[in-house]
Amino acid sequence: MNVGFVQQVNQREQAINLADSIRQIGQLANQGAALVVLQELHTSHYFCQTQNSANFKIAEPLVGPTFRALSAAAKQHKLVVVGSIFEQRHAGVYHNTAIVIDSDGSLAGFYRKMHIPDDPGYYEKYYFIPGDTGFKPITTSLGKLGVCICWDQWFPESARLMALAGAELLVFPSAIGWDCNDCDAEKQRQLDAWITIQRSHAIANHLPVIAVNRAGYEADPSGHTAGIDFWGSSFICDAMGTIRVQADSRQASALLTSIDLQATQQQRNTWPFFRDRRIDAYQDLCKRWRDD
Amino acid sequence: MNVGFVQQVNQREQAINLADSIRQIGQLANQGAALVVLQELHTSHYFCQTQNSANFKIAEPLVGPTFRALSAAAKQHKLVVVGSIFEQRHAGVYHNTAIVIDSDGSLAGFYRKMHIPDDPGYYEKYYFIPGDTGFKPITTSLGKLGVCICWDQWFPESARLMALAGAELLVFPSAIGWDCNDCDAEKQRQLDAWITIQRSHAIANHLPVIAVNRAGYEADPSGHTAGIDFWGSSFICDAMGTIRVQADSRQASALLTSIDLQATQQQRNTWPFFRDRRIDAYQDLCKRWRDD
C-alpha cells in the first residue's frame, strides 16, 4: 500500500493553501498513493501564535468548505485523505479536528485533538476545547487509521489506546517548529526528540507511523516573539520504527512510500508485547500523580 | 552527579563475574561515580536460554551472597549500586529482581520484574513469577530511582508509572541480543529499536535513562539454537533523550557521565506533558484489548 504526505509552506491566503493541497494530492495519486495525509491546520497560517478573537472566523463545520474540497479530490483520485480543520461545532464550541475522507468522498470519521498544548507561541487552549472523541481509530476502506494530532504525539497513551482499539496505522498531523532564539544544538535536540518519540510509538505498538509537519517561517502577528520556524521533517516509518521516507526541514514536499500492514502481526509474534502487558498494575496511569 | 554502568561479558563461573563487577565498581568509584548500575543477572550466563531445573540452584535470597558482596563495595566506595539477582523468595517462588544498595551498604529497596518475556532462547516465564512490587521508585540518598528490568523497557507504561510515582532517573538492566541467524539489517533494526524505545521514555517523561546490557556470545547449552550474541550498546541519555555515553556492541566496558537531575523540572516547564495528560480518557489502558 502506497501512503504519502504533503508538507506545505503555508501562505496567508487560505484558498492558495487549499488549492496547493489539492494539487499535491493529485500528484501523489499519479504516483500511486492510496492514502494522503495533510499537515495540521493546512488551510491557514498557524494562527495560534497569538490570542486573537478575529481568528474564530476561520473556523468551519465538520462538513464545510475544506471537507468539500478534499472530498472531491478523494473521490476523483480514489484515495483516502486525512485533512485538518479548525472546527466550529457550535457557537463558542471549537475544536482542532482531523477529518478522514474515504476514497468515495464520504466522511469516514473525525478525531478531535485530545491533548491541547498551551505555551508561548502555541496558545491552543484559547482556541480549542479538548476533544471528546477519545482515542478511537477511524475505519476506512484501507483499514483502521489511528489519527492523533500534534501534541498527542508526546503521550505514549495516545498511541497505545489507538493500538488497543485496533488501529493499523498511526497518523500525526502536526504544526511544530523552532523558537528562532534557541541555539542550533537545542533546535537539533528538539527535532530529534520529536522524531524519536513518534518512532517509539511504532516500536511499542508495531504500527507504521505517518508524521506530517508544516515547514517555513511564520512571523508572530503580534510582534511579541521572533515567530516560529516550522521544522518540517515529516516522515513515514514502518512497524519497527525504521524511517522509510523523510522530508527536509525547510522545503515544501510531497513524498510517498509503500508500507506493509501485514508486518504488524509478524512483529507482534516476534516480540509479543501485547501478551505481557500488566493490566492488573496499570491503574495509576489514570491518576494525575502518585503522592503516596 | 556522576553515574556509570558496567557492561560485562560473562564467564561461566559466577565468582569470576561477581569479582569483575566489584572491580569495575571500584574503578568507576575512582572516577567519581555516585551511582553504578550492573546488567541483568550479572553473576551468571543468561541461563534462560534453556528450561533446566538445575538452574534453580543459582537462585538466592534478597539478602544473599550477591547483596553482601555489592553492599560491601557500595559501603567501601560510598556509592549507590543497582544489582540484579535470580531471587528465591520462598520454596518454588522465584523472581528476576533488582536490588538497590545505598551508599552506606544498606538495602534501599528492590524491584521484581513486572513484564516477563518468553520466546525462543528467553524462557523467562519458566523461571520467574511476574513481579508484585508494582512500578514504585526506590528512594536512595541520591534520589528516587525508577528501576525496571529488560522486557519492561518495551512498555511505555513502566516508565510512565515510575515517573508518576516520582522517579528522578530511570534504570533498565538488560540481557538482550541477536539471533545469530538473523541478517545484519535485521540485527541493526532490533538494536536501533531497543535504543529508540528507551530514549523515548526519557523524552516522554523528561527523565535521564541508564540502560545496561550484557555483551558477548553465549552458546545455547541445549544445542537447539545458534545461541545469543548479546548486543551490549549500554548507554546513558539525559532528560531530552540525548545520548551522553554509549558502550559498543561487543566489548566489556565500564563508562560514566555526569547527569543533571535539575534538567527534568526545566524540561517539564518547557514542554508540560504532565499538565495535559487526559486521565479522564485513559481507562482503556487497563484493558487487554478493546473489542467494541
XYZ file of C-alpha atoms in Angstrom:
584
model
C 0.000 0.000 0.000
C 1.411 3.378 -1.019
C 0.981 6.139 1.521
C 2.069 9.737 1.230
C 2.040 13.107 2.887
C 2.006 16.757 1.892
C 4.365 19.031 3.828
C 3.435 22.616 2.994
C 4.883 26.068 3.484
C 1.652 27.955 4.038
C 0.688 31.319 2.613
C -1.567 33.840 4.276
C -4.340 33.256 1.736
C -6.392 30.175 2.634
C -7.576 29.499 -0.909
C -3.969 29.274 -2.084
C -3.098 26.746 0.620
C -6.101 24.559 -0.094
C -5.516 24.674 -3.846
C -1.913 23.640 -3.223
C -3.041 20.711 -1.044
C -5.411 19.557 -3.778
C -2.694 19.826 -6.416
C -0.237 17.788 -4.297
C -2.888 15.151 -3.599
C -3.306 14.794 -7.357
C 0.420 14.403 -7.887
C 0.713 11.773 -5.168
C -2.290 9.994 -6.699
C -0.482 9.895 -10.030
C 2.401 8.176 -8.232
C 0.033 5.550 -6.848
C -0.849 6.831 -3.397
C -3.819 5.141 -1.696
C -3.653 7.441 1.333
C -2.511 11.064 1.644
C -2.084 12.843 4.971
C -2.070 16.642 5.198
C -0.462 18.685 7.967
C -2.317 20.175 10.938
C -4.434 23.253 10.057
C -3.203 23.092 6.478
C -5.525 25.775 5.126
C -4.034 28.615 7.152
C -1.055 30.069 8.874
C -0.629 28.662 12.380
C -2.931 31.309 13.880
C -2.409 30.123 17.481
C 0.771 32.203 17.716
C -1.458 34.896 19.211
C -4.776 35.042 21.048
C -6.995 36.948 18.666
C -10.751 36.526 18.589
C -10.775 37.547 14.926
C -9.298 34.130 14.162
C -12.510 32.376 15.140
C -13.878 33.394 11.759
C -11.546 30.827 10.168
C -13.479 28.041 11.886
C -15.798 25.907 9.806
C -18.165 22.981 10.398
C -17.056 19.361 10.005
C -18.768 19.249 6.639
C -17.654 22.607 5.344
C -15.548 24.061 2.551
C -12.395 22.124 3.450
C -14.282 18.840 3.639
C -15.965 19.505 0.306
C -12.713 20.332 -1.467
C -10.875 17.317 -0.039
C -13.875 15.068 -0.625
C -13.911 15.957 -4.318
C -10.173 15.229 -4.578
C -10.506 11.926 -2.705
C -13.362 10.822 -4.949
C -11.637 11.955 -8.139
C -8.393 10.145 -7.322
C -9.996 7.244 -5.414
C -7.794 7.629 -2.357
C -8.189 8.255 1.350
C -7.336 11.734 2.636
C -6.623 12.842 6.209
C -7.304 16.571 6.487
C -7.326 19.003 9.362
C -9.716 21.819 10.224
C -10.409 24.446 12.843
C -13.845 23.082 13.630
C -16.791 25.133 14.781
C -19.005 22.508 16.372
C -21.464 25.020 17.736
C -21.467 28.690 18.722
C -18.481 29.030 21.053
C -17.545 25.332 20.758
C -14.369 24.956 18.718
C -12.031 22.010 18.206
C -8.793 21.147 16.428
C -10.168 18.320 14.307
C -8.871 15.786 11.829
C -11.299 14.671 9.125
C -10.826 11.371 7.334
C -12.335 11.106 3.885
C -12.732 7.740 2.253
C -11.940 7.045 -1.390
C -15.596 7.510 -2.365
C -15.547 11.042 -0.993
C -17.548 10.239 2.138
C -16.617 11.352 5.649
C -15.221 8.160 7.175
C -14.838 9.803 10.550
C -13.202 12.535 12.542
C -10.956 12.933 15.565
C -10.908 15.917 17.898
C -7.457 16.630 19.340
C -7.466 15.273 22.886
C -4.261 16.801 24.315
C -4.229 20.574 23.859
C -0.922 22.427 24.292
C -0.554 25.936 25.546
C 2.786 27.663 25.752
C 4.283 30.850 24.328
C 3.503 30.921 20.601
C 1.130 27.927 20.819
C -1.957 29.347 22.543
C -4.185 26.415 21.678
C -6.155 26.295 24.923
C -7.589 29.656 23.918
C -8.932 28.292 20.632
C -9.668 24.602 21.116
C -11.766 22.672 23.615
C -10.056 19.353 24.414
C -11.563 16.631 22.256
C -14.261 14.238 23.423
C -13.891 11.643 20.687
C -11.485 9.548 22.762
C -8.732 7.603 21.052
C -10.837 5.673 18.590
C -9.461 4.629 15.196
C -11.381 5.611 12.101
C -12.450 2.803 9.814
C -11.711 3.352 6.126
C -11.580 1.173 3.040
C -7.816 0.880 3.635
C -8.036 -0.160 7.285
C -8.343 1.469 10.678
C -6.452 4.724 10.995
C -5.311 5.845 14.441
C -5.383 9.577 13.800
C -3.929 11.793 16.537
C -2.871 15.436 16.235
C 0.451 17.101 17.086
C 0.719 17.449 20.924
C -0.891 13.967 21.222
C 2.362 12.641 19.781
C 4.257 13.250 23.040
C 1.899 10.991 25.009
C 2.558 7.246 24.683
C -1.003 6.813 25.964
C -2.460 8.170 22.687
C -0.718 5.635 20.501
C -1.303 2.740 22.891
C -5.027 3.448 23.158
C -5.327 3.647 19.381
C -3.458 0.340 19.084
C -5.639 -1.352 21.710
C -8.700 -0.221 19.769
C -7.418 -1.870 16.612
C -5.568 0.887 14.746
C -3.494 -0.474 11.866
C -1.623 2.730 11.139
C -0.851 5.798 13.266
C -1.110 9.299 11.806
C 0.108 12.556 13.365
C -0.612 15.821 11.507
C 1.484 18.483 13.269
C 2.476 22.132 13.459
C 5.688 22.377 15.439
C 8.788 24.432 14.963
C 11.776 26.161 16.378
C 11.939 29.222 18.541
C 14.240 31.414 16.468
C 16.062 32.458 19.638
C 17.187 28.910 20.500
C 20.714 27.809 19.620
C 21.311 25.243 16.902
C 22.115 22.480 19.399
C 18.808 22.993 21.208
C 16.951 23.055 17.897
C 18.534 19.760 16.922
C 17.658 18.192 20.288
C 14.019 19.218 19.925
C 13.718 17.908 16.381
C 15.455 14.676 17.357
C 13.088 14.237 20.322
C 10.099 14.786 18.019
C 11.265 12.130 15.585
C 12.248 9.695 18.349
C 9.002 9.850 20.317
C 6.939 9.137 17.192
C 9.204 6.308 16.075
C 8.797 4.882 19.577
C 5.034 4.631 19.085
C 5.709 2.495 16.015
C 8.046 0.272 18.041
C 5.895 -0.043 21.170
C 2.789 -0.891 19.160
C 4.258 -2.389 15.991
C 2.360 0.015 13.794
C 3.562 2.198 10.908
C 3.559 5.930 11.648
C 2.936 8.870 9.303
C 4.070 12.153 10.875
C 3.324 15.302 8.866
C 4.541 18.734 9.874
C 4.491 22.130 8.210
C 7.665 23.903 7.084
C 8.628 27.537 6.696
C 8.849 30.622 8.861
C 5.699 32.328 10.101
C 6.018 35.678 11.840
C 4.239 36.420 15.111
C 1.447 38.832 14.082
C 1.641 40.493 17.500
C 5.365 41.119 17.112
C 5.976 39.904 20.664
C 8.143 36.946 19.676
C 10.551 36.125 16.888
C 7.954 33.883 15.248
C 8.115 30.146 14.560
C 10.403 28.398 12.147
C 8.373 25.232 11.475
C 10.816 22.352 11.189
C 9.134 20.172 8.545
C 10.951 16.795 8.646
C 7.728 14.876 8.001
C 8.371 11.151 7.799
C 6.882 7.708 7.425
C 8.297 4.800 9.417
C 7.385 1.131 9.416
C 6.196 -1.130 12.232
C 9.759 -1.443 13.585
C 10.226 2.334 13.632
C 12.551 2.346 10.630
C 12.171 5.567 8.671
C 11.199 4.855 5.081
C 10.969 8.376 3.729
C 11.556 11.810 5.233
C 11.184 15.400 4.051
C 13.762 18.028 4.879
C 13.279 20.732 7.482
C 12.867 23.701 5.108
C 11.098 22.846 1.869
C 7.566 22.020 0.900
C 7.438 18.441 -0.287
C 5.050 15.635 -1.106
C 6.503 12.166 -0.643
C 5.241 8.618 -0.572
C 6.435 5.132 0.217
C 4.973 1.666 0.388
C 4.115 0.172 3.757
C 3.085 -3.338 4.659
C 0.221 -3.587 7.141
C 0.891 -7.335 7.440
C 4.242 -6.620 9.129
C 2.393 -5.701 12.322
C 1.240 -9.236 13.002
C 4.660 -10.659 12.255
C 6.380 -8.169 14.565
C 3.863 -8.789 17.325
C 4.509 -12.517 17.079
C 8.271 -11.943 17.288
C 8.127 -9.522 20.229
C 4.735 -10.189 21.862
C 4.330 -7.042 23.946
C 0.540 -7.197 23.987
C 0.641 -10.659 25.565
C 2.592 -9.387 28.554
C 1.028 -6.032 29.440
C 0.419 -5.921 33.207
C -3.116 -4.590 33.051
C -3.507 -5.566 36.720
C -0.857 -2.969 37.614
C -1.632 -0.033 35.325
C -4.453 1.657 37.254
C -2.297 4.603 38.289
C -1.956 5.668 34.646
C -5.358 7.284 35.206
C -4.032 9.387 38.074
C -2.651 12.885 37.779
C 0.211 11.994 40.104
C 1.009 9.451 42.810
C 1.584 11.340 46.021
C 1.952 8.374 48.366
C 26.059 13.786 39.616
C 28.280 11.143 38.015
C 26.530 7.934 37.056
C 28.043 4.866 35.468
C 27.374 1.341 34.314
C 29.232 -1.929 33.964
C 28.674 -3.825 30.719
C 30.140 -7.301 31.187
C 30.968 -10.297 29.019
C 30.083 -13.018 31.467
C 32.026 -16.194 32.175
C 30.521 -19.493 33.265
C 31.980 -19.178 36.776
C 29.784 -16.961 38.945
C 32.568 -15.950 41.333
C 34.591 -14.574 38.425
C 31.651 -12.457 37.212
C 30.915 -11.043 40.644
C 34.603 -10.286 41.294
C 34.718 -8.488 37.961
C 31.618 -6.425 38.841
C 33.205 -5.429 42.149
C 36.461 -4.470 40.430
C 34.644 -2.315 37.863
C 32.574 -0.637 40.586
C 35.859 0.312 42.270
C 37.261 1.748 39.067
C 34.123 3.811 38.408
C 34.267 4.989 42.036
C 37.819 6.193 41.446
C 36.481 8.227 38.527
C 33.877 9.826 40.768
C 30.758 7.721 40.211
C 27.955 8.244 42.735
C 25.801 5.529 41.158
C 26.757 2.329 39.325
C 24.253 0.122 37.506
C 25.051 -3.509 36.685
C 23.457 -5.545 33.915
C 20.587 -8.009 34.388
C 21.623 -11.302 36.046
C 25.229 -10.147 36.102
C 26.567 -13.031 38.179
C 25.835 -15.732 35.609
C 25.418 -16.642 31.998
C 21.925 -15.884 30.749
C 20.610 -19.276 31.892
C 17.096 -18.696 30.460
C 18.282 -19.879 27.044
C 17.007 -23.299 28.119
C 14.438 -24.651 30.556
C 16.563 -26.608 33.034
C 15.504 -27.160 36.641
C 19.160 -27.427 37.647
C 19.373 -23.661 37.167
C 17.138 -23.028 40.178
C 20.176 -23.686 42.335
C 21.609 -20.351 41.165
C 18.767 -18.542 42.937
C 19.496 -16.726 46.177
C 17.529 -14.699 48.722
C 17.246 -10.909 48.512
C 19.880 -10.607 51.214
C 22.257 -13.253 49.967
C 25.792 -13.539 48.634
C 25.306 -11.053 45.787
C 23.741 -8.469 48.091
C 26.564 -8.896 50.618
C 29.319 -8.502 48.017
C 27.687 -5.444 46.433
C 26.839 -3.990 49.842
C 30.471 -4.133 50.892
C 31.545 -2.437 47.644
C 28.856 0.261 47.974
C 29.867 0.987 51.562
C 33.586 0.966 50.788
C 33.222 3.364 47.859
C 30.285 5.341 49.287
C 28.143 4.975 46.177
C 24.761 3.570 45.211
C 24.705 0.246 43.337
C 21.885 -1.290 41.307
C 22.424 -5.048 41.152
C 20.377 -7.912 39.750
C 19.692 -11.352 41.167
C 17.762 -14.526 40.450
C 15.734 -14.275 43.637
C 14.407 -17.217 45.620
C 11.657 -15.599 47.656
C 10.405 -18.879 49.019
C 10.454 -22.539 48.011
C 9.176 -22.543 44.421
C 8.738 -18.744 44.351
C 11.364 -17.171 42.148
C 11.718 -13.671 40.693
C 14.006 -11.678 38.435
C 14.864 -8.956 40.930
C 16.853 -5.737 41.007
C 18.401 -4.799 44.345
C 19.322 -1.214 45.117
C 22.038 -0.700 47.685
C 22.565 2.704 49.222
C 25.975 4.259 49.808
C 26.013 3.051 53.422
C 25.675 -0.552 52.274
C 22.012 -0.907 53.256
C 19.312 -2.370 51.035
C 17.448 0.725 49.843
C 14.848 -1.379 48.092
C 14.149 -3.928 45.411
C 12.070 -4.296 42.263
C 10.690 -7.555 40.900
C 10.487 -7.603 37.108
C 6.855 -6.998 36.216
C 6.787 -7.874 32.497
C 8.204 -11.357 31.897
C 9.164 -12.323 28.344
C 9.039 -15.808 26.919
C 10.211 -16.617 23.439
C 12.754 -18.954 21.897
C 16.016 -18.519 23.821
C 14.393 -16.349 26.514
C 12.338 -18.826 28.569
C 11.751 -16.464 31.445
C 8.186 -17.473 32.248
C 9.607 -20.851 33.282
C 11.930 -19.277 35.840
C 10.322 -16.068 37.069
C 6.941 -15.267 38.564
C 5.807 -11.814 37.352
C 6.688 -9.230 39.981
C 4.251 -7.908 42.552
C 6.208 -4.820 43.577
C 4.407 -2.629 41.081
C 6.196 0.276 39.436
C 7.411 2.039 42.552
C 10.652 4.028 42.575
C 13.254 3.189 45.179
C 14.348 6.021 47.441
C 18.119 6.385 47.848
C 20.439 9.074 49.136
C 20.814 10.214 45.505
C 17.112 10.448 44.760
C 14.307 8.177 43.621
C 15.374 5.518 41.142
C 12.791 4.091 38.762
C 14.330 0.661 38.309
C 12.769 -1.572 35.670
C 14.281 -4.687 34.085
C 14.815 -5.556 30.414
C 11.437 -6.549 28.870
C 9.822 -3.733 30.929
C 11.679 -1.348 28.620
C 9.351 -2.056 25.697
C 6.273 -0.906 27.659
C 5.776 2.861 27.875
C 3.519 2.101 30.844
C 6.521 1.075 33.001
C 8.366 4.335 32.570
C 5.227 6.469 32.887
C 4.156 4.774 36.126
C 7.626 5.231 37.592
C 7.554 8.903 36.595
C 4.081 9.424 38.074
C 5.344 7.935 41.333
C 8.193 10.433 41.480
C 11.138 8.667 39.839
C 14.006 11.057 39.097
C 16.029 8.644 36.999
C 15.066 5.534 35.006
C 17.254 2.430 35.052
C 16.987 -0.632 32.801
C 19.372 -3.557 33.449
C 19.004 -5.867 30.438
C 20.058 -9.096 28.765
C 19.150 -8.871 25.099
C 20.973 -9.920 21.983
C 20.919 -11.042 18.427
C 19.763 -14.310 16.988
C 22.893 -15.373 15.108
C 20.708 -16.496 12.204
C 19.289 -13.024 11.559
C 20.755 -10.875 8.781
C 22.769 -7.771 9.597
C 19.953 -5.419 8.564
C 17.508 -7.121 10.950
C 20.107 -7.043 13.729
C 20.569 -3.323 13.198
C 16.806 -2.706 13.221
C 16.420 -4.558 16.517
C 19.282 -2.725 18.203
C 18.006 0.589 16.889
C 14.505 -0.170 18.201
C 15.974 -1.034 21.626
C 17.836 2.264 21.834
C 14.913 4.291 20.478
C 12.257 2.924 22.829
C 14.398 3.645 25.890
C 15.315 7.134 24.683
C 11.585 7.715 24.187
C 10.966 7.059 27.892
C 13.428 9.845 28.665
C 11.601 12.168 26.264
C 8.041 11.306 27.305
C 8.835 11.694 30.998
C 11.776 14.093 30.936
C 13.929 11.743 32.962
C 17.505 10.550 32.365
C 17.793 6.862 31.425
C 20.567 4.381 32.206
C 20.275 1.254 30.022
C 22.753 -1.526 30.759
C 23.048 -4.651 28.645
C 25.469 -7.563 28.598
C 27.833 -8.195 25.681
C 29.407 -11.313 24.244
C 28.271 -14.582 22.731
C 26.716 -17.267 24.939
C 26.070 -20.679 23.422
C 22.755 -22.477 23.871
C 23.562 -25.292 26.351
C 20.886 -27.452 24.726
C 22.427 -27.015 21.297
C 18.986 -26.379 19.795
C 19.709 -22.820 18.670
C 22.729 -20.879 17.496
C 22.952 -19.137 20.893
C 22.676 -15.434 21.654
C 25.065 -12.705 20.652
C 24.301 -10.105 23.342
C 24.460 -6.695 21.730
C 25.873 -4.563 24.552
C 25.405 -0.927 23.477
C 24.636 0.179 27.043
C 24.017 3.904 27.213
C 23.073 6.857 29.367
C 20.846 9.589 27.968
C 19.645 12.827 29.516
C 16.123 14.126 30.138
C 15.756 15.079 26.449
C 16.822 11.625 25.289
C 20.234 12.795 24.091
C 22.783 10.013 24.469
C 25.661 11.141 26.681
C 27.779 7.990 26.662
C 27.441 4.611 24.964
C 29.374 1.337 25.020
C 29.993 -0.631 21.851
C 28.155 -3.816 20.950
C 30.996 -6.284 21.544
C 33.307 -5.322 24.389
C 33.025 -5.277 28.138
C 33.159 -1.678 29.317
C 32.556 0.498 32.326
C 31.600 4.072 31.497
C 30.271 7.083 33.314
C 28.959 10.554 32.618
C 27.500 13.426 34.575
C 23.759 13.968 34.568
C 21.721 16.856 35.883
C 18.585 15.869 37.771
C 17.504 19.524 37.765
C 17.037 19.401 33.998
C 13.817 17.439 34.498
C 11.945 20.348 36.024
C 13.202 22.748 33.372
C 12.158 20.383 30.555
C 8.763 19.789 32.119
C 8.208 23.537 32.299
C 9.179 23.917 28.635
C 7.046 21.038 27.360
C 4.431 20.469 30.102
C 3.219 16.995 29.194
C 2.121 16.150 32.733
C -0.221 19.146 32.775
C -2.134 17.884 29.758
C -2.491 14.132 30.287
C -6.121 13.143 29.601
C -6.598 10.982 32.677
C -10.353 11.109 32.047
C -9.796 9.176 28.807
C -7.100 6.630 29.713
C -9.212 3.913 31.371
C -8.814 1.506 28.477
C -5.066 1.280 29.143
C -6.087 -1.246 31.801
C -7.834 -3.437 29.244
C -6.256 -6.328 27.374
C -7.893 -5.185 24.153
C -10.851 -3.091 23.024
C -13.180 -5.350 21.113
C -16.028 -2.906 20.576
